[in-house]
PDB file of C-alpha atoms in Angstrom:
ATOM      1  CA  MET W 199      18.108 -46.594  10.305  1.00  0.00           C
ATOM      2  CA  PRO W 200      17.291 -42.936  11.256  1.00  0.00           C
ATOM      3  CA  THR W 201      15.719 -42.454  14.643  1.00  0.00           C
ATOM      4  CA  LEU W 202      12.453 -40.618  15.193  1.00  0.00           C
ATOM      5  CA  ALA W 203      14.342 -37.830  16.939  1.00  0.00           C
ATOM      6  CA  HIS W 204      16.679 -37.554  13.944  1.00  0.00           C
ATOM      7  CA  ASP W 205      13.709 -37.317  11.555  1.00  0.00           C
ATOM      8  CA  ARG W 206      12.094 -34.610  13.679  1.00  0.00           C
ATOM      9  CA  GLY W 207      15.358 -32.704  13.784  1.00  0.00           C
ATOM     10  CA  GLY W 208      15.524 -32.757   9.987  1.00  0.00           C
ATOM     11  CA  ASP W 209      11.939 -31.517   9.699  1.00  0.00           C
ATOM     12  CA  LEU W 210      12.612 -28.716  12.147  1.00  0.00           C
ATOM     13  CA  ARG W 211      15.708 -27.648  10.228  1.00  0.00           C
ATOM     14  CA  ARG W 212      13.979 -27.472   6.854  1.00  0.00           C
ATOM     15  CA  TYR W 213      11.133 -25.422   8.337  1.00  0.00           C
ATOM     16  CA  GLU W 214      13.584 -23.190  10.173  1.00  0.00           C
ATOM     17  CA  LEU W 215      15.508 -22.434   6.967  1.00  0.00           C
ATOM     18  CA  ALA W 216      12.321 -21.683   5.048  1.00  0.00           C
ATOM     19  CA  PHE W 217      10.919 -19.384   7.747  1.00  0.00           C
ATOM     20  CA  ARG W 218      14.199 -17.461   7.965  1.00  0.00           C
ATOM     21  CA  VAL W 219      13.992 -16.684   4.250  1.00  0.00           C
ATOM     22  CA  LEU W 220      10.329 -15.693   4.457  1.00  0.00           C
ATOM     23  CA  GLU W 221      11.120 -13.329   7.324  1.00  0.00           C
ATOM     24  CA  GLN W 222      13.691 -11.532   5.168  1.00  0.00           C
ATOM     25  CA  VAL W 223      11.342 -11.028   2.207  1.00  0.00           C
ATOM     26  CA  ASP W 224       8.355 -10.038   4.337  1.00  0.00           C
ATOM     27  CA  GLY W 225       7.154  -6.518   3.604  1.00  0.00           C
ATOM     28  CA  VAL W 226       8.674  -6.076   0.133  1.00  0.00           C
ATOM     29  CA  THR W 227       6.505  -3.853  -2.026  1.00  0.00           C
ATOM     30  CA  ASP W 228       7.520  -4.572  -5.619  1.00  0.00           C
ATOM     31  CA  LEU W 229       9.337  -7.159  -7.730  1.00  0.00           C
ATOM     32  CA  PRO W 230      12.769  -5.441  -7.778  1.00  0.00           C
ATOM     33  CA  ALA W 231      12.759  -5.274  -3.979  1.00  0.00           C
ATOM     34  CA  PHE W 232      11.675  -8.923  -3.825  1.00  0.00           C
ATOM     35  CA  LYS W 233      14.541  -9.989  -6.116  1.00  0.00           C
ATOM     36  CA  THR W 234      17.092  -8.149  -4.013  1.00  0.00           C
ATOM     37  CA  ALA W 235      15.677  -9.404  -0.717  1.00  0.00           C
ATOM     38  CA  LEU W 236      15.360 -13.008  -1.870  1.00  0.00           C
ATOM     39  CA  THR W 237      18.827 -13.350  -3.366  1.00  0.00           C
ATOM     40  CA  GLY W 238      20.323 -11.895  -0.206  1.00  0.00           C
ATOM     41  CA  ALA W 239      18.217 -14.105   2.054  1.00  0.00           C
ATOM     42  CA  LEU W 240      19.066 -17.303   0.164  1.00  0.00           C
ATOM     43  CA  ALA W 241      22.791 -16.523   0.241  1.00  0.00           C
ATOM     44  CA  ASP W 242      22.610 -15.789   3.955  1.00  0.00           C
ATOM     45  CA  VAL W 243      20.387 -18.668   5.074  1.00  0.00           C
ATOM     46  CA  TYR W 244      21.793 -21.433   2.847  1.00  0.00           C
ATOM     47  CA  ARG W 245      25.379 -20.116   3.035  1.00  0.00           C
ATOM     48  CA  VAL W 246      26.029 -20.262  -0.713  1.00  0.00           C
ATOM     49  CA  ARG W 247      28.616 -18.149  -2.486  1.00  0.00           C
ATOM     50  CA  SER W 248      26.235 -16.762  -5.104  1.00  0.00           C
ATOM     51  CA  THR W 249      22.534 -16.374  -5.860  1.00  0.00           C
ATOM     52  CA  THR W 250      20.790 -15.201  -9.041  1.00  0.00           C
ATOM     53  CA  PHE W 251      17.282 -14.172 -10.120  1.00  0.00           C
ATOM     54  CA  PHE W 252      16.377 -14.334 -13.837  1.00  0.00           C
ATOM     55  CA  VAL W 253      12.903 -13.446 -15.193  1.00  0.00           C
ATOM     56  CA  GLY W 254      11.305 -14.088 -18.583  1.00  0.00           C
ATOM     57  CA  ARG W 255       8.034 -14.806 -20.361  1.00  0.00           C
ATOM     58  CA  THR W 256       8.843 -18.514 -20.000  1.00  0.00           C
ATOM     59  CA  ALA W 257      11.381 -20.361 -17.886  1.00  0.00           C
ATOM     60  CA  GLN W 258      13.574 -20.903 -20.939  1.00  0.00           C
ATOM     61  CA  LEU W 259      13.407 -17.239 -21.919  1.00  0.00           C
ATOM     62  CA  ALA W 260      14.304 -16.268 -18.347  1.00  0.00           C
ATOM     63  CA  CYS W 261      17.853 -17.389 -19.157  1.00  0.00           C
ATOM     64  CA  ALA W 262      18.026 -14.492 -21.644  1.00  0.00           C
ATOM     65  CA  ASP W 263      17.141 -11.871 -18.996  1.00  0.00           C
ATOM     66  CA  PRO W 264      19.359  -8.885 -19.907  1.00  0.00           C
ATOM     67  CA  SER W 265      19.475  -7.513 -16.356  1.00  0.00           C
ATOM     68  CA  PRO W 266      19.220 -10.298 -13.777  1.00  0.00           C
ATOM     69  CA  THR W 267      19.784  -9.756 -10.078  1.00  0.00           C
ATOM     70  CA  ILE W 268      23.053 -11.430  -9.036  1.00  0.00           C
ATOM     71  CA  ILE W 269      25.065 -11.400  -5.845  1.00  0.00           C
ATOM     72  CA  GLY W 270      28.307 -13.207  -5.147  1.00  0.00           C
ATOM     73  CA  ILE W 271      30.913 -14.967  -7.213  1.00  0.00           C
ATOM     74  CA  THR W 272      28.853 -15.555 -10.371  1.00  0.00           C
ATOM     75  CA  ARG W 273      28.460 -11.825 -11.021  1.00  0.00           C
ATOM     76  CA  HIS W 274      31.751 -11.657 -12.920  1.00  0.00           C
ATOM     77  CA  MET W 275      30.616 -14.684 -14.979  1.00  0.00           C
ATOM     78  CA  LEU W 276      27.537 -12.908 -16.394  1.00  0.00           C
ATOM     79  CA  PRO W 277      29.102 -11.399 -19.572  1.00  0.00           C
ATOM     80  CA  GLU W 278      30.407 -14.818 -20.629  1.00  0.00           C
ATOM     81  CA  TYR W 279      27.054 -16.414 -19.797  1.00  0.00           C
ATOM     82  CA  GLN W 280      25.124 -13.879 -21.878  1.00  0.00           C
ATOM     83  CA  ASP W 281      27.588 -14.103 -24.755  1.00  0.00           C
ATOM     84  CA  MET W 282      28.051 -17.876 -24.963  1.00  0.00           C
ATOM     85  CA  TRP W 283      26.043 -20.007 -22.590  1.00  0.00           C
ATOM     86  CA  PHE W 284      22.477 -18.816 -21.859  1.00  0.00           C
ATOM     87  CA  GLN W 285      21.005 -20.944 -24.667  1.00  0.00           C
ATOM     88  CA  HIS W 286      22.715 -24.035 -23.236  1.00  0.00           C
ATOM     89  CA  ASP W 287      21.921 -23.530 -19.551  1.00  0.00           C
ATOM     90  CA  ILE W 288      21.397 -26.997 -18.054  1.00  0.00           C
ATOM     91  CA  PHE W 289      18.367 -25.724 -16.142  1.00  0.00           C
ATOM     92  CA  SER W 290      16.554 -24.776 -19.364  1.00  0.00           C
ATOM     93  CA  THR W 291      16.529 -28.342 -20.717  1.00  0.00           C
ATOM     94  CA  PRO W 292      13.178 -30.155 -20.977  1.00  0.00           C
ATOM     95  CA  ARG W 293      14.297 -32.622 -18.298  1.00  0.00           C
ATOM     96  CA  ALA W 294      15.166 -29.836 -15.877  1.00  0.00           C
ATOM     97  CA  LEU W 295      11.959 -27.918 -16.590  1.00  0.00           C
ATOM     98  CA  ARG W 296       9.818 -31.020 -16.028  1.00  0.00           C
ATOM     99  CA  SER W 297      11.593 -31.555 -12.722  1.00  0.00           C
ATOM    100  CA  MET W 298      11.096 -27.955 -11.644  1.00  0.00           C
ATOM    101  CA  ILE W 299       7.434 -27.859 -12.661  1.00  0.00           C
ATOM    102  CA  ASP W 300       6.855 -31.003 -10.588  1.00  0.00           C
ATOM    103  CA  THR W 301       8.924 -30.106  -7.526  1.00  0.00           C
ATOM    104  CA  ARG W 302       9.799 -26.390  -8.009  1.00  0.00           C
ATOM    105  CA  VAL W 303      13.477 -27.091  -7.279  1.00  0.00           C
ATOM    106  CA  SER W 304      16.126 -29.010  -9.200  1.00  0.00           C
ATOM    107  CA  THR W 305      19.830 -29.613  -8.640  1.00  0.00           C
ATOM    108  CA  LEU W 306      22.714 -30.138 -10.990  1.00  0.00           C
ATOM    109  CA  GLY W 307      23.087 -33.719  -9.798  1.00  0.00           C
ATOM    110  CA  GLU W 308      19.445 -34.505 -10.585  1.00  0.00           C
ATOM    111  CA  ILE W 309      19.412 -33.241 -14.180  1.00  0.00           C
ATOM    112  CA  ASN W 310      23.045 -33.437 -15.339  1.00  0.00           C
ATOM    113  CA  GLY W 311      23.076 -34.599 -18.936  1.00  0.00           C
ATOM    114  CA  GLY W 312      21.276 -33.178 -21.943  1.00  0.00           C
ATOM    115  CA  THR W 313      22.996 -32.239 -25.178  1.00  0.00           C
ATOM    116  CA  GLN W 314      26.710 -31.903 -25.713  1.00  0.00           C
ATOM    117  CA  GLU W 315      26.292 -28.145 -25.331  1.00  0.00           C
ATOM    118  CA  ASN W 316      24.499 -28.617 -21.994  1.00  0.00           C
ATOM    119  CA  ARG W 317      27.317 -30.841 -20.745  1.00  0.00           C
ATOM    120  CA  LEU W 318      29.869 -28.249 -21.872  1.00  0.00           C
ATOM    121  CA  TYR W 319      27.912 -25.613 -19.954  1.00  0.00           C
ATOM    122  CA  VAL W 320      28.622 -27.631 -16.814  1.00  0.00           C
ATOM    123  CA  THR W 321      32.276 -28.511 -17.482  1.00  0.00           C
ATOM    124  CA  ASN W 322      33.496 -25.543 -19.530  1.00  0.00           C
ATOM    125  CA  TYR W 323      31.512 -22.841 -17.795  1.00  0.00           C
ATOM    126  CA  LEU W 324      30.401 -23.713 -14.266  1.00  0.00           C
ATOM    127  CA  GLN W 325      33.238 -26.031 -13.275  1.00  0.00           C
ATOM    128  CA  ARG W 326      35.878 -23.983 -15.075  1.00  0.00           C
ATOM    129  CA  HIS W 327      34.893 -21.124 -12.780  1.00  0.00           C
ATOM    130  CA  GLY W 328      35.000 -23.395  -9.746  1.00  0.00           C
ATOM    131  CA  ILE W 329      31.221 -23.878  -9.390  1.00  0.00           C
ATOM    132  CA  GLU W 330      30.486 -27.439  -8.244  1.00  0.00           C
ATOM    133  CA  SER W 331      27.033 -26.955  -6.670  1.00  0.00           C
ATOM    134  CA  ALA W 332      24.135 -25.497  -8.662  1.00  0.00           C
ATOM    135  CA  THR W 333      20.468 -25.464  -7.666  1.00  0.00           C
ATOM    136  CA  ALA W 334      17.540 -23.749  -9.391  1.00  0.00           C
ATOM    137  CA  MET W 335      14.123 -22.777  -8.059  1.00  0.00           C
ATOM    138  CA  TYR W 336      11.200 -22.147 -10.417  1.00  0.00           C
ATOM    139  CA  LEU W 337       8.769 -19.361  -9.468  1.00  0.00           C
ATOM    140  CA  ASP W 338       5.744 -17.692 -11.006  1.00  0.00           C
ATOM    141  CA  VAL W 339       5.958 -13.893 -10.868  1.00  0.00           C
ATOM    142  CA  CYS W 340       3.717 -11.007 -11.889  1.00  0.00           C
ATOM    143  CA  HIS W 341       2.086 -10.769 -15.333  1.00  0.00           C
ATOM    144  CA  GLY W 342       2.299 -14.537 -15.851  1.00  0.00           C
ATOM    145  CA  ARG W 343       6.065 -14.527 -16.203  1.00  0.00           C
ATOM    146  CA  LYS W 344       8.478 -17.101 -14.817  1.00  0.00           C
ATOM    147  CA  ALA W 345      11.620 -16.812 -12.745  1.00  0.00           C
ATOM    148  CA  LEU W 346      14.622 -19.060 -12.293  1.00  0.00           C
ATOM    149  CA  VAL W 347      16.364 -18.455  -8.984  1.00  0.00           C
ATOM    150  CA  GLY W 348      19.842 -19.986  -8.716  1.00  0.00           C
ATOM    151  CA  LEU W 349      22.069 -20.954  -5.797  1.00  0.00           C
ATOM    152  CA  PHE W 350      25.742 -21.638  -6.578  1.00  0.00           C
ATOM    153  CA  ASP W 351      28.704 -22.717  -4.529  1.00  0.00           C
ATOM    154  CA  ARG W 352      32.184 -24.211  -4.822  1.00  0.00           C
ATOM    155  CA  ASP W 353      31.359 -26.933  -2.309  1.00  0.00           C
ATOM    156  CA  PRO W 354      29.516 -29.780  -4.115  1.00  0.00           C
ATOM    157  CA  ASP W 355      27.806 -30.755  -0.857  1.00  0.00           C
ATOM    158  CA  ARG W 356      26.623 -27.259   0.109  1.00  0.00           C
ATOM    159  CA  ILE W 357      22.987 -27.974  -0.799  1.00  0.00           C
ATOM    160  CA  GLY W 358      22.120 -31.329   0.743  1.00  0.00           C
ATOM    161  CA  VAL W 359      18.916 -33.315   1.183  1.00  0.00           C
ATOM    162  CA  GLN W 360      17.585 -31.119   4.001  1.00  0.00           C
ATOM    163  CA  GLU W 361      18.337 -27.919   2.117  1.00  0.00           C
ATOM    164  CA  ILE W 362      16.624 -29.196  -1.045  1.00  0.00           C
ATOM    165  CA  SER W 363      13.584 -30.238   0.986  1.00  0.00           C
ATOM    166  CA  SER W 364      13.542 -26.807   2.600  1.00  0.00           C
ATOM    167  CA  LEU W 365      13.747 -24.999  -0.750  1.00  0.00           C
ATOM    168  CA  ARG W 366      10.861 -27.061  -2.107  1.00  0.00           C
ATOM    169  CA  LEU W 367       8.844 -26.175   0.972  1.00  0.00           C
ATOM    170  CA  LEU W 368       9.708 -22.509   0.417  1.00  0.00           C
ATOM    171  CA  ALA W 369       8.928 -22.285  -3.301  1.00  0.00           C
ATOM    172  CA  ARG W 370       5.130 -22.195  -3.076  1.00  0.00           C
ATOM    173  CA  PRO W 371       4.816 -19.273  -0.600  1.00  0.00           C
ATOM    174  CA  LEU W 372       7.530 -17.372  -2.479  1.00  0.00           C
ATOM    175  CA  ALA W 373       5.626 -17.784  -5.744  1.00  0.00           C
ATOM    176  CA  GLN W 374       2.429 -16.582  -4.066  1.00  0.00           C
ATOM    177  CA  ILE W 375       4.213 -13.460  -2.874  1.00  0.00           C
ATOM    178  CA  ALA W 376       5.906 -12.818  -6.226  1.00  0.00           C
ATOM    179  CA  ARG W 377       2.706 -13.185  -8.269  1.00  0.00           C
ATOM    180  CA  GLY W 378       1.053 -10.428  -6.266  1.00  0.00           C
ATOM    181  CA  LEU W 379       3.873  -7.908  -6.513  1.00  0.00           C
ATOM    182  CA  PRO W 380       3.859  -5.113  -9.100  1.00  0.00           C
ATOM    183  CA  GLU W 381       6.768  -4.474 -11.449  1.00  0.00           C
ATOM    184  CA  SER W 382       7.536  -1.297  -9.548  1.00  0.00           C
ATOM    185  CA  ALA W 383       6.156   0.795  -6.719  1.00  0.00           C
ATOM    186  CA  ALA W 384       4.584   3.125  -9.288  1.00  0.00           C
ATOM    187  CA  ASP W 385       2.501   0.233 -10.628  1.00  0.00           C
ATOM    188  CA  GLN W 386       0.750  -0.095  -7.298  1.00  0.00           C
ATOM    189  CA  ASP W 387      -1.067   3.178  -7.854  1.00  0.00           C
ATOM    190  CA  THR W 388      -2.582   1.733 -11.042  1.00  0.00           C
ATOM    191  CA  VAL W 389      -4.187  -1.047  -8.986  1.00  0.00           C
ATOM    192  CA  LEU W 390      -6.464   1.472  -7.263  1.00  0.00           C
ATOM    193  CA  ALA W 391      -6.749   3.716 -10.325  1.00  0.00           C
ATOM    194  CA  LYS W 392      -8.760   0.985 -12.051  1.00  0.00           C
ATOM    195  CA  LEU W 393     -11.359   0.958  -9.282  1.00  0.00           C
ATOM    196  CA  SER W 394     -14.305   3.141  -8.365  1.00  0.00           C
ATOM    197  CA  PRO W 395     -13.927   5.155  -5.144  1.00  0.00           C
ATOM    198  CA  ARG W 396     -16.069   2.637  -3.234  1.00  0.00           C
ATOM    199  CA  GLN W 397     -14.149  -0.339  -4.676  1.00  0.00           C
ATOM    200  CA  ALA W 398     -10.846   1.335  -3.803  1.00  0.00           C
ATOM    201  CA  GLU W 399     -12.073   1.856  -0.240  1.00  0.00           C
ATOM    202  CA  VAL W 400     -12.914  -1.851   0.062  1.00  0.00           C
ATOM    203  CA  ALA W 401      -9.594  -2.809  -1.538  1.00  0.00           C
ATOM    204  CA  ARG W 402      -7.638  -0.754   0.999  1.00  0.00           C
ATOM    205  CA  LEU W 403      -9.390  -2.523   3.852  1.00  0.00           C
ATOM    206  CA  VAL W 404      -8.715  -5.909   2.253  1.00  0.00           C
ATOM    207  CA  GLY W 405      -5.090  -4.790   2.062  1.00  0.00           C
ATOM    208  CA  GLU W 406      -5.132  -4.304   5.818  1.00  0.00           C
ATOM    209  CA  GLY W 407      -6.097  -7.948   6.226  1.00  0.00           C
ATOM    210  CA  LEU W 408      -9.642  -7.289   7.440  1.00  0.00           C
ATOM    211  CA  SER W 409     -12.413  -9.867   7.040  1.00  0.00           C
ATOM    212  CA  ASN W 410     -15.559  -9.270   4.997  1.00  0.00           C
ATOM    213  CA  ALA W 411     -17.565  -9.028   8.201  1.00  0.00           C
ATOM    214  CA  THR W 412     -15.275  -6.359   9.653  1.00  0.00           C
ATOM    215  CA  ILE W 413     -15.219  -4.393   6.408  1.00  0.00           C
ATOM    216  CA  GLY W 414     -19.007  -4.599   6.238  1.00  0.00           C
ATOM    217  CA  SER W 415     -19.316  -3.264   9.755  1.00  0.00           C
ATOM    218  CA  MET W 416     -16.994  -0.344   8.991  1.00  0.00           C
ATOM    219  CA  LEU W 417     -18.680   0.570   5.701  1.00  0.00           C
ATOM    220  CA  HIS W 418     -22.243  -0.311   6.742  1.00  0.00           C
ATOM    221  CA  LEU W 419     -22.449  -3.104   4.177  1.00  0.00           C
ATOM    222  CA  HIS W 420     -23.697  -6.666   4.477  1.00  0.00           C
ATOM    223  CA  PRO W 421     -20.789  -9.174   4.395  1.00  0.00           C
ATOM    224  CA  ALA W 422     -22.345 -10.706   1.260  1.00  0.00           C
ATOM    225  CA  SER W 423     -22.123  -7.298  -0.428  1.00  0.00           C
ATOM    226  CA  VAL W 424     -18.481  -6.989   0.596  1.00  0.00           C
ATOM    227  CA  LYS W 425     -17.845 -10.408  -0.893  1.00  0.00           C
ATOM    228  CA  LYS W 426     -19.342  -9.224  -4.204  1.00  0.00           C
ATOM    229  CA  TYR W 427     -17.148  -6.108  -4.068  1.00  0.00           C
ATOM    230  CA  VAL W 428     -14.047  -8.224  -3.483  1.00  0.00           C
ATOM    231  CA  THR W 429     -14.926 -10.570  -6.352  1.00  0.00           C
ATOM    232  CA  ARG W 430     -15.375  -7.598  -8.683  1.00  0.00           C
ATOM    233  CA  ILE W 431     -12.134  -5.976  -7.475  1.00  0.00           C
ATOM    234  CA  LEU W 432     -10.168  -9.155  -8.145  1.00  0.00           C
ATOM    235  CA  ALA W 433     -11.653  -9.395 -11.629  1.00  0.00           C
ATOM    236  CA  ILE W 434     -10.768  -5.773 -12.435  1.00  0.00           C
ATOM    237  CA  THR W 435      -7.230  -5.895 -11.055  1.00  0.00           C
ATOM    238  CA  GLY W 436      -6.378  -9.369 -12.338  1.00  0.00           C
ATOM    239  CA  MET W 437      -5.432 -10.597  -8.875  1.00  0.00           C
ATOM    240  CA  ARG W 438      -6.077 -14.253  -8.124  1.00  0.00           C
ATOM    241  CA  ASN W 439      -7.204 -13.849  -4.546  1.00  0.00           C
ATOM    242  CA  ARG W 440      -7.409 -11.350  -1.688  1.00  0.00           C
ATOM    243  CA  THR W 441      -3.924 -12.357  -0.486  1.00  0.00           C
ATOM    244  CA  GLU W 442      -2.359 -11.210  -3.762  1.00  0.00           C
ATOM    245  CA  LEU W 443      -4.361  -7.988  -3.585  1.00  0.00           C
ATOM    246  CA  ALA W 444      -3.190  -7.369  -0.032  1.00  0.00           C
ATOM    247  CA  ILE W 445       0.440  -7.986  -0.988  1.00  0.00           C
ATOM    248  CA  ALA W 446       0.142  -5.572  -3.926  1.00  0.00           C
ATOM    249  CA  LEU W 447      -1.137  -2.818  -1.644  1.00  0.00           C
ATOM    250  CA  ARG W 448       0.898  -3.533   1.478  1.00  0.00           C
ATOM    251  CA  ASN W 449       3.283  -0.935   2.842  1.00  0.00           C
ATOM    252  CA  THR W 450       2.631   1.502  -0.011  1.00  0.00           C
ATOM    253  CA  GLY W 451       0.536   4.104   1.690  1.00  0.00           C
ATOM    254  CA  THR W 452      -2.511   2.756  -0.162  1.00  0.00           C
ATOM    255  CA  SER W 453      -3.551   0.286   2.516  1.00  0.00           C
TER     256      SER W 453
END
């Protein structure tokens, strides 16, 4: 039976792994930068041989992404994947998608099965190329689209119980960051272009992480008026909350 100290050590490790990834994606300003930073961070922190980032209108359509971000050993496998296997990806099966919607992360061992084509994807594609460990993370990104982020390795035990727990812990804050990022740095200018000069001024201060009370003091507005400004700004820009707005404006010269 695990000891209390052992349990605490496992909790500390999963938090440590998650925080190390978040540190490496902190400060990204658009989705392409986020994809590059995240794939690199996951490969570094979880010590896997390859990471991938596919985006689409739905999770299933993400598998058809014509220009995914890939680092590591699966990069040379992409032409074959796009030509023969993307429709049979094991992580696009209903069972896998249900698992990822519930827990945000699924492993090959948890969802292995599906149709004959799905099983061939595992044996005739992944394993033929020496891939024995495959894990996918499901994220929401900007404009309501979905992302499948993959971790692959030749060691079947590379992603263990602690690593899976850590990835599930990590998925929610990563999705919050990704939803607030624009498609490109140029898109960030359009966030403020939709606003009146006064709204843009409030938005910039929100982007600096200031409270309604502080913004009100700076602009000689009642905090309740600032709150109304923020509500209107979120409605105009389509952001879900002030955190997403701040992320969209951060480090761009507009906040």
